[in-house]
Short mmCIF file of C-alpha atoms and ligand atoms in Angstrom, two decimals:
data_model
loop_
_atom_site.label_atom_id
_atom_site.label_comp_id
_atom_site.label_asym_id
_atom_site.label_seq_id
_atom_site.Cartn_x
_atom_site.Cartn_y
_atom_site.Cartn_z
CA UNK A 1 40.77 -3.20 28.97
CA UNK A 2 44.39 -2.42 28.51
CA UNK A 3 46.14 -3.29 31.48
CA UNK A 4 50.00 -2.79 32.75
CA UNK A 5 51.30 -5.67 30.99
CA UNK A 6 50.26 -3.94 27.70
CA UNK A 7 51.40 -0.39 28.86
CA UNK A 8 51.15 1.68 25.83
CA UNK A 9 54.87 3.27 27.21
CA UNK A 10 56.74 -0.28 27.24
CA UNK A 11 55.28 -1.22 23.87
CA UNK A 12 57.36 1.98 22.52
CA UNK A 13 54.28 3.84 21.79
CA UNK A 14 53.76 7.48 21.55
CA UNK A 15 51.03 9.50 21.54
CA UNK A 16 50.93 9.75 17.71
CA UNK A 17 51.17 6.11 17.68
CA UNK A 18 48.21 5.21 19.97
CA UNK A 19 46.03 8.27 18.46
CA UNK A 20 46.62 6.36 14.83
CA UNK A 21 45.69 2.62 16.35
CA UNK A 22 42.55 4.72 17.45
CA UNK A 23 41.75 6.27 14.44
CA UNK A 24 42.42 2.77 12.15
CA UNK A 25 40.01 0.93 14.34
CA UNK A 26 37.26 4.14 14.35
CA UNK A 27 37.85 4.57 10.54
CA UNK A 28 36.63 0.23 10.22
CA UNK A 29 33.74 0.68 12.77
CA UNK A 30 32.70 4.04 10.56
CA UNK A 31 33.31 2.93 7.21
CA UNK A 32 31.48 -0.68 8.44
CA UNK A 33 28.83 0.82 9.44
CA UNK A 34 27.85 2.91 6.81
CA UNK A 35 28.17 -0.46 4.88
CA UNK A 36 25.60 -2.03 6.72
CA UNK A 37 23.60 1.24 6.64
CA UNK A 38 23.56 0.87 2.38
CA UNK A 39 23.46 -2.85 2.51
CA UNK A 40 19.24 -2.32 4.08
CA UNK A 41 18.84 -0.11 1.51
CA UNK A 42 19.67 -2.48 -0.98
CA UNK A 43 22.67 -1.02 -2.17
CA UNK A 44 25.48 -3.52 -1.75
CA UNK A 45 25.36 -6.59 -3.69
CA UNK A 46 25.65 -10.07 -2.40
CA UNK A 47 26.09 -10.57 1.25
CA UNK A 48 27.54 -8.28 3.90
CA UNK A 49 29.86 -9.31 6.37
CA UNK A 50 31.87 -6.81 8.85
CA UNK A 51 34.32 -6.89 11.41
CA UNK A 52 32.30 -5.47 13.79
CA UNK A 53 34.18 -6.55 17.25
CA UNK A 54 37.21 -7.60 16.22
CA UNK A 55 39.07 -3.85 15.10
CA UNK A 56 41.49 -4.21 18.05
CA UNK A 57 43.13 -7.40 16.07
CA UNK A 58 43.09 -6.17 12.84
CA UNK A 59 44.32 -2.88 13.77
CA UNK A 60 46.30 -4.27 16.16
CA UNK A 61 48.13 -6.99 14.74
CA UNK A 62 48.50 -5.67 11.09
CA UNK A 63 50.63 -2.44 13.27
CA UNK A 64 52.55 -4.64 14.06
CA UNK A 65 54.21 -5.23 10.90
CA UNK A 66 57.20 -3.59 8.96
CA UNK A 67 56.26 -1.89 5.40
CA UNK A 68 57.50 -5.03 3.27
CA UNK A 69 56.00 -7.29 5.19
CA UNK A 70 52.78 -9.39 4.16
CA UNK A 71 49.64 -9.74 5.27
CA UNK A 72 46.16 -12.28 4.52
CA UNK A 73 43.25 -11.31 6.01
CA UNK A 74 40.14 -12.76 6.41
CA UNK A 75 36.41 -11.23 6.43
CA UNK A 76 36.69 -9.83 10.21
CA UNK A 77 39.92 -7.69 9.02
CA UNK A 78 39.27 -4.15 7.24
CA UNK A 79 41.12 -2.52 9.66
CA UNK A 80 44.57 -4.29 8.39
CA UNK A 81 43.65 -3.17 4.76
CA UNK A 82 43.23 0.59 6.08
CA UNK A 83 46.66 0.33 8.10
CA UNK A 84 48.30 -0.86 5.25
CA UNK A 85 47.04 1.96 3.34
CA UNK A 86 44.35 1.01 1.06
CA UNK A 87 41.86 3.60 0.87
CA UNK A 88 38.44 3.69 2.25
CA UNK A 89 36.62 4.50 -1.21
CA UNK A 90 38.49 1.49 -2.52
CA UNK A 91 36.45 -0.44 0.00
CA UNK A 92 33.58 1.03 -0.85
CA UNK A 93 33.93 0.84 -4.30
CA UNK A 94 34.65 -3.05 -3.80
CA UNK A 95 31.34 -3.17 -1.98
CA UNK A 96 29.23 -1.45 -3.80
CA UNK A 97 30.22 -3.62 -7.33
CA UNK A 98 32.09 -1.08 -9.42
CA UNK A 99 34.70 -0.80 -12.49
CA UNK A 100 37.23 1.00 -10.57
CA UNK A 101 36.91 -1.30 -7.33
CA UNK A 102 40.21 -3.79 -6.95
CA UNK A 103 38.21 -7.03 -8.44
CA UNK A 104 36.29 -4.76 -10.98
CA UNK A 105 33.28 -5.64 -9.78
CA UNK A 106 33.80 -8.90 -10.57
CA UNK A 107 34.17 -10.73 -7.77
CA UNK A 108 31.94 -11.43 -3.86
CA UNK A 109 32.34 -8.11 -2.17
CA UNK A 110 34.82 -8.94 1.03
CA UNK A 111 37.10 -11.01 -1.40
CA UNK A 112 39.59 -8.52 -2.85
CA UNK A 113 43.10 -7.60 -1.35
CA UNK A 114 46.35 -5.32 -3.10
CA UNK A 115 49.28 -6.99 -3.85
CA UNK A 116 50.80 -3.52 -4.24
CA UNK A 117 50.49 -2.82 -0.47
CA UNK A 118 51.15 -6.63 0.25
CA UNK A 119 47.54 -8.14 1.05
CA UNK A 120 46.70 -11.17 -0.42
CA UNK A 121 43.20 -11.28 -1.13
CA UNK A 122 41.16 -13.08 0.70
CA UNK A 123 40.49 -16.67 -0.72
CA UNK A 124 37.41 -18.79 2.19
CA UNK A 125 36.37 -18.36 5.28
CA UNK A 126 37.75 -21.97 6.34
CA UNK A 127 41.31 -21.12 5.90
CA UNK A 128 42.02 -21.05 2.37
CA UNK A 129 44.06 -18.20 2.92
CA UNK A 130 46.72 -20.00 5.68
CA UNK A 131 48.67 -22.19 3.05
CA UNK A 132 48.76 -20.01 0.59
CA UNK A 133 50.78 -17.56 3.38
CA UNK A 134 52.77 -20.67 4.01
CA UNK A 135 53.80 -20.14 0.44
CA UNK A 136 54.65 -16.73 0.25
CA UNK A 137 56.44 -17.14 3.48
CA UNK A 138 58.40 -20.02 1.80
CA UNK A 139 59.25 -18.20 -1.03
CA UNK A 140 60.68 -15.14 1.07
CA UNK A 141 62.87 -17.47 2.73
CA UNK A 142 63.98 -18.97 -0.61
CA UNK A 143 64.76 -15.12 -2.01
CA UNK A 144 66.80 -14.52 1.09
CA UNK A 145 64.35 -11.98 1.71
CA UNK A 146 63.30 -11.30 5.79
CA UNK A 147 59.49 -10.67 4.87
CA UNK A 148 56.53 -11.89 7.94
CA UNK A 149 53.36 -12.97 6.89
CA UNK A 150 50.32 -12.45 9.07
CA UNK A 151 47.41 -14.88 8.13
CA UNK A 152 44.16 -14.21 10.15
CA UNK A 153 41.44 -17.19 10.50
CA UNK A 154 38.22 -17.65 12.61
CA UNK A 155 37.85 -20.39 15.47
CA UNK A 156 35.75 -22.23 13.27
CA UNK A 157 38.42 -22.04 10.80
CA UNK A 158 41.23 -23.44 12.90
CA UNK A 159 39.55 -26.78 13.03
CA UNK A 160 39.85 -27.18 9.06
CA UNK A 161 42.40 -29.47 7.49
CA UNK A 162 44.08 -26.53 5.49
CA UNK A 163 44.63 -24.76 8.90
CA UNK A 164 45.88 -27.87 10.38
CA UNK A 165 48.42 -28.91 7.59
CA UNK A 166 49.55 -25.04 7.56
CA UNK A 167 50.46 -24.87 10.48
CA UNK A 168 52.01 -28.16 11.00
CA UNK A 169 54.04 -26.87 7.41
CA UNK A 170 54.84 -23.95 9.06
CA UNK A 171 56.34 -25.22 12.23
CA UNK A 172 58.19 -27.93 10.07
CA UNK A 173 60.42 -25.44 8.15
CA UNK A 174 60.16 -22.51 10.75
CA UNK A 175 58.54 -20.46 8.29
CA UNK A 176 58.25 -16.62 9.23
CA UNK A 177 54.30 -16.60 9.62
CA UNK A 178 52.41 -15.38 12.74
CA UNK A 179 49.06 -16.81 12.72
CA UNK A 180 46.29 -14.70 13.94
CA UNK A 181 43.55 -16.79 15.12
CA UNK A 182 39.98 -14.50 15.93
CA UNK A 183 38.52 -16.89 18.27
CA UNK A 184 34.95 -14.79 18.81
CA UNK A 185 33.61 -18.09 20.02
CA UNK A 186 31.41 -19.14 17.47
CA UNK A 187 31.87 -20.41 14.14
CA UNK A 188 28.75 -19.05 12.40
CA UNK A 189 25.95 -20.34 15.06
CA UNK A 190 28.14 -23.27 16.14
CA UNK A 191 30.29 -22.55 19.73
CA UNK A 192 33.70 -23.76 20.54
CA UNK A 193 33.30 -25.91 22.84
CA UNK A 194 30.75 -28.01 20.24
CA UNK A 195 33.51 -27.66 17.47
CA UNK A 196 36.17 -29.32 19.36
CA UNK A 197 37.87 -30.87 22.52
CA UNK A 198 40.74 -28.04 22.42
CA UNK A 199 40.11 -26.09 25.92
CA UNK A 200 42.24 -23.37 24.16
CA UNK A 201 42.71 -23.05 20.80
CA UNK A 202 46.36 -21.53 21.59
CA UNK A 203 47.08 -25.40 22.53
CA UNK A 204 46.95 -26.83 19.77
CA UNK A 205 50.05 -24.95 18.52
CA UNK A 206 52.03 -27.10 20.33
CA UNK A 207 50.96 -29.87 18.27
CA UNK A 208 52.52 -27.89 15.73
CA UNK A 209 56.07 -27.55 17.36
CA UNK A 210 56.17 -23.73 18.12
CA UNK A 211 54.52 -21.12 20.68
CA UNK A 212 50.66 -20.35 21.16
CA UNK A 213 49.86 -17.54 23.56
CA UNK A 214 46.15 -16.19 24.24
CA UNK A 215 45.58 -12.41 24.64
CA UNK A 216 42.50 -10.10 25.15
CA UNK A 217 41.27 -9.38 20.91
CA UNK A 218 39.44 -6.62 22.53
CA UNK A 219 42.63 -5.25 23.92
CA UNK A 220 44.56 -3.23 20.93
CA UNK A 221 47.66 -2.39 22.99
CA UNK A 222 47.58 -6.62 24.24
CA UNK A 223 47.14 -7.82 20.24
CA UNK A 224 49.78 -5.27 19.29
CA UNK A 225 52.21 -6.32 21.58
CA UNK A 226 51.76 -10.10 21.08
CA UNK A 227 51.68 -9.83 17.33
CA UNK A 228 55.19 -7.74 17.51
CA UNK A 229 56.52 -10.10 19.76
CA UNK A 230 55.63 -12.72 17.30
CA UNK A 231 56.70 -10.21 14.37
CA UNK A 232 59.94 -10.23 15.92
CA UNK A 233 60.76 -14.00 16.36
CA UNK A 234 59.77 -14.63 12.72
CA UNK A 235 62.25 -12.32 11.72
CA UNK A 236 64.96 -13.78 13.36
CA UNK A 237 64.35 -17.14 12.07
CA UNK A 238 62.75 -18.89 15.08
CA UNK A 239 59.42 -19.72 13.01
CA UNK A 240 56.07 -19.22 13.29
CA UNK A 241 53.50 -18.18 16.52
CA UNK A 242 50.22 -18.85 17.12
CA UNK A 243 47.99 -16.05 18.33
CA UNK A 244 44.70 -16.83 19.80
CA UNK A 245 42.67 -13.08 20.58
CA UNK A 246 39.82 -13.93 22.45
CA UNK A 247 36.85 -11.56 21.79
CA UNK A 248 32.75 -11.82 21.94
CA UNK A 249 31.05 -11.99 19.08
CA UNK A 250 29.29 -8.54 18.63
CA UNK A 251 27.84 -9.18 15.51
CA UNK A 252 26.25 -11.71 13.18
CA UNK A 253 28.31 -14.21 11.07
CA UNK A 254 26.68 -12.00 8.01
CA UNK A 255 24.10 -9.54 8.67
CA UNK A 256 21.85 -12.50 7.63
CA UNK A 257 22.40 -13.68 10.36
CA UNK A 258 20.09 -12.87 13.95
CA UNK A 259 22.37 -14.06 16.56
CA UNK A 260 19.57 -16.11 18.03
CA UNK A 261 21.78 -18.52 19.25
CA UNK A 262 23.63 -16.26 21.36
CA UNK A 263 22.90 -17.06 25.19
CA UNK A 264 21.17 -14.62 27.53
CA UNK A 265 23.25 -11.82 28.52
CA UNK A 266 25.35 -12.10 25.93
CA UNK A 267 25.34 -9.59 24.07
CA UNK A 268 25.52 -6.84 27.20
CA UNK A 269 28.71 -8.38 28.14
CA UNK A 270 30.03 -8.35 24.35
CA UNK A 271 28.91 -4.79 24.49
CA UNK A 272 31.14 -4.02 28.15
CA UNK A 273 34.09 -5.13 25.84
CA UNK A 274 33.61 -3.37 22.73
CA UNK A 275 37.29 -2.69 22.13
CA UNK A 276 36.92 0.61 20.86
CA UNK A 277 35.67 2.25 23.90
CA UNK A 278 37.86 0.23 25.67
CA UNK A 279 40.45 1.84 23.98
CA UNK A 280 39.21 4.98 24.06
CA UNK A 281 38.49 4.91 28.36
CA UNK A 282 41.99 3.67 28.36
CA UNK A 283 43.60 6.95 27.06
CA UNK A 284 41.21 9.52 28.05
CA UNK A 285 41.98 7.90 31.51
CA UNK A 286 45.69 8.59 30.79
CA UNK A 287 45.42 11.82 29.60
CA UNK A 288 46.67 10.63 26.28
CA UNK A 289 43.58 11.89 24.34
CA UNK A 290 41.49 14.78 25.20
CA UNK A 291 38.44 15.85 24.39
CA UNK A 292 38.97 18.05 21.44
CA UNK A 293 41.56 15.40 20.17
CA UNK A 294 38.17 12.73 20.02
CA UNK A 295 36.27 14.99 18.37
CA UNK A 296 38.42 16.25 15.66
CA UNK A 297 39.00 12.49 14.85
CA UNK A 298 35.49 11.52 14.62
CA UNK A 299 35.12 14.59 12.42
CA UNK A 300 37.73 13.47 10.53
CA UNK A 301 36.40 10.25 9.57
CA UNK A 302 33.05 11.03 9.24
CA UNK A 303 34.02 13.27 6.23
CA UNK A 304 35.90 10.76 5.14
CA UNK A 305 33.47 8.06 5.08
CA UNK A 306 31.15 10.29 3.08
CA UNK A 307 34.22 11.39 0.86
CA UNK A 308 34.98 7.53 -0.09
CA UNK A 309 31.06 6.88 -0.73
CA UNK A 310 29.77 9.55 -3.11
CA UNK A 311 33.38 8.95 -4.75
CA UNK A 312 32.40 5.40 -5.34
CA UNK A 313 28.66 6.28 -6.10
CA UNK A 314 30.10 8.44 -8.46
CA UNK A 315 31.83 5.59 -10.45
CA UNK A 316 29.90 3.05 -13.08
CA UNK A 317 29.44 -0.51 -12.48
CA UNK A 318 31.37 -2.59 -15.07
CA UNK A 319 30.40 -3.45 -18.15
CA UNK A 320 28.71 -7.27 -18.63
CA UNK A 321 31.53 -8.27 -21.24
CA UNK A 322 33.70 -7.49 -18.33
CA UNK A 323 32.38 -10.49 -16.08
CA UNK A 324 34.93 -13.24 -17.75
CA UNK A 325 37.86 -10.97 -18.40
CA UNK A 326 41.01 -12.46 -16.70
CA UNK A 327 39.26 -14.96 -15.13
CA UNK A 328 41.36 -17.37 -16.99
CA UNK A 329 44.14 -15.17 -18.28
CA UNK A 330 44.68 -11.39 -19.26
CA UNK A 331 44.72 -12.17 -23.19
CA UNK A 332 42.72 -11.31 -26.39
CA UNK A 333 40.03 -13.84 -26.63
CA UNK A 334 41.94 -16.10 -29.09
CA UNK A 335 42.78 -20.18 -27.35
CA UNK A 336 46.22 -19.94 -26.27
CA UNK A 337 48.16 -22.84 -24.93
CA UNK A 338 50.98 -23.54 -21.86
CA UNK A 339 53.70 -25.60 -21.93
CA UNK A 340 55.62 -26.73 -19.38
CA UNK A 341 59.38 -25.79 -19.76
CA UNK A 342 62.27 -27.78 -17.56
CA UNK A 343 62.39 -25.44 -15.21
CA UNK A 344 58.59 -25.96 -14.38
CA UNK A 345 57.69 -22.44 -15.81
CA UNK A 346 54.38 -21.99 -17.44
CA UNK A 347 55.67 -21.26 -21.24
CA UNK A 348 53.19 -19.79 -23.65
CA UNK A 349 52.95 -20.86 -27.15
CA UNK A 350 51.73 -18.83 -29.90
CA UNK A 351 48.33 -18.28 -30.76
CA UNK A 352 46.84 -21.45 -33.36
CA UNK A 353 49.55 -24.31 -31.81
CA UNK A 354 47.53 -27.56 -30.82
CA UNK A 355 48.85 -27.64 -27.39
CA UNK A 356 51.40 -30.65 -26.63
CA UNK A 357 49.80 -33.80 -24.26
CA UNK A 358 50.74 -31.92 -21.07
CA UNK A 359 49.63 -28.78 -22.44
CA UNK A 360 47.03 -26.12 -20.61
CA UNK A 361 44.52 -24.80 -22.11
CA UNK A 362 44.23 -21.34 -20.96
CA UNK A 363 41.93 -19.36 -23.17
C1 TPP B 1 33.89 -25.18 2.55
C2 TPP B 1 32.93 -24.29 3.30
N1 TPP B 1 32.11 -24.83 4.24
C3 TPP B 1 31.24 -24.03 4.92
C4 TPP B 1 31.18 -22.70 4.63
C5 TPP B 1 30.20 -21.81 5.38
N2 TPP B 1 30.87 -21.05 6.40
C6 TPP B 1 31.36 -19.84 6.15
S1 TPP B 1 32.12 -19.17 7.46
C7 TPP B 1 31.75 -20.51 8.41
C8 TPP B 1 32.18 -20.55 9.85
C9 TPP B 1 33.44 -19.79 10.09
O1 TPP B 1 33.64 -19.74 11.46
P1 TPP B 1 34.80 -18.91 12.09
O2 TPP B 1 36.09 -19.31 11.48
O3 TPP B 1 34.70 -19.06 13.55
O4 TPP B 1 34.54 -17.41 11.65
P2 TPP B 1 33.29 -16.49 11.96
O5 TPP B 1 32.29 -17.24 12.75
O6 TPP B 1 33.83 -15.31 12.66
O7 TPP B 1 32.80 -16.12 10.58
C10 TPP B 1 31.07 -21.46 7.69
C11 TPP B 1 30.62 -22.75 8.26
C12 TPP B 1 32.05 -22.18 3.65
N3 TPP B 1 32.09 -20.90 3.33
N4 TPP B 1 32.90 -23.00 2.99
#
């Protein structure tokens, strides 16, 4: 529950503002929902993972960000794709396999992003994503350019060597990244405190050379104001931040997944927290949402969510001879060659050449 230190008022937050964290994190929970709904009735291909639980720090920490910045999310983080703009029957086009989706049905449903609206897709789970955000980070600085990258990752994620060398990368050249680490206590079936020694996994940033803080994940108003905070100090040049939002898992890993490892009582405290009615108590409370206000938002998305599904419905699945295409390059079939020029430039030589010793093959 929001509490003073994450006034809504001393954030710089009006009305309009809190209404449209509200209304990012309802449209996720909606749109997730009817996911999960189609994915039992055999509708969505492959396996179906949601961000049930963890809206507040998408939504929340993805706010936080200025139009050019950058953003990686992970599985848990729909609600930064819909803040940054991406539409919801692009998601459920993505989902449901077809030619118009972003990966043109080509690719595992959660792993698609939009360059266009600066979200890298997502790459793994175990923190694939963090040093390729270290790169784009990197290059900003090298274009003079005064971009943040937010890179989300799970608990279980933070104790992979990619997150470690990121991070340690990141603090070494003070690169503008704020890390977002979704600590919902379990990675898959496996708790924290069987997955390491760290008491907090905000610690280890000092390992790293720069700040960790933890703050309530089920708290929009407390992940909003650390991840601006954070935003903030990138952008100045002081380097990166590590964010530890500490949430209960509310949902399975996948909905594969039974959550039989979950201790008694769990899940009713998981549910006390569920940061959208957390949310919601906290500006009814205020006055700063009324009644008809709730309602013409639920409305709102409701029609929306069906909108974005018959629209995708609507849409064919992509042709088989699609599967391959651009896989390895967007050409014409024909076996096409790189060569490396001196400035370390992929250079492509015509159709038919043999390729020189340090040449790559590339279709
Ligand atoms: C290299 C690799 N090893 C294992 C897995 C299986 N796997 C996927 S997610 C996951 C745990 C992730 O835990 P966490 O980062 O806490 O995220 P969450 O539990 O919220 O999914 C595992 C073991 C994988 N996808 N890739």
């Amino acid at each position: 529950m929001a509490t003073e230190t994450t006034d809504a008022a001393r954030l710089g937050l009006g009305r309009a503002d809190l209404h449209g964290l509200l209304y990012h994190m309802k449209l996720q929970r909606a749109l997730e929902d009817r996911i999960i709904k189609l994915y039992y009735q055999g509708k969505i291909p492959g396996a179906c993972y949601t961000g049930w639980g963890h809206e507040a720090i998408a939504v929340g920490a993805a706010s936080a960000l200025g139009d050019r910045d950058l953003v990686a999310p992970m599985h848990r983080d729909l609600g930064a794709f819909l803040v940054r703009g991406v539409e919801p029957r692009e998601y459920f086009a993505q989902f449901m396999d077809r030619a118009d989706s972003p990966t043109r049905g080509r690719d595992g449903n959660m792993h698609f992003g939009k360059m266009s609206k600066g979200i890298l897709p997502f790459i793994s789970h175990m923190a694939a994503s963090l040093p390729v955000a270290c790169g784009m980070a990197m290059a900003c600085v090298m274009r003079g350019e005064a971009r943040v990258v937010l890179s989300f990752f799970g608990d279980g994620a933070s104790s992979t060597g990619p997150a470690h060398e990121a991070m340690n990368f990141a603090g070494a050249l003070d690169l503008p990244v704020v890390f977002v680490l979704e600590n919902n206590q379990f990675a898959y079936s496996t708790p924290v405190q069987r997955q390491t020694r760290v008491r907090n996994l905000a610690d280890r940033a000092a390992g790293y050379g720069f700040p960790g803080e933890i703050t309530d994940g089920s708290d929009v108003l407390a992940v909003y104001g650390a991840a601006k905070a954070a935003v903030e100090r990138a952008r100045r040049g002081e380097g990166p931040t590590l964010i530890e939002c500490r949430m209960m898992r509310m949902r399975g890993h996948s909905e594969a997944d039974d959550m039989s490892y979950l201790p008694p009582g769990w899940k009713e405290h998981a549910q006390a927290q569920d940061p959208i009615d957390c949310f919601v108590r906290y500006l009814r409370e205020r006055d700063l949402l009324s009644e008809a206000e709730a309602s013409q938002m639920d409305a709102r998305i409701e029609a929306e969510v069906d909108e974005a599904q018959a629209g995708a419905e609507a849409s064919p699945h992509p042709d088989p001879e699609e599967a391959a295409r651009d896989v390895y390059c967007p050409g014409d079939g024909e076996t096409r060659w790189l060569r490396r020029s001196d400035s370390a430039r992929a250079e492509r030589v015509d159709a038919g050449g043999t390729g020189e010793e340090e040449g790559i093959r590339w279709r």
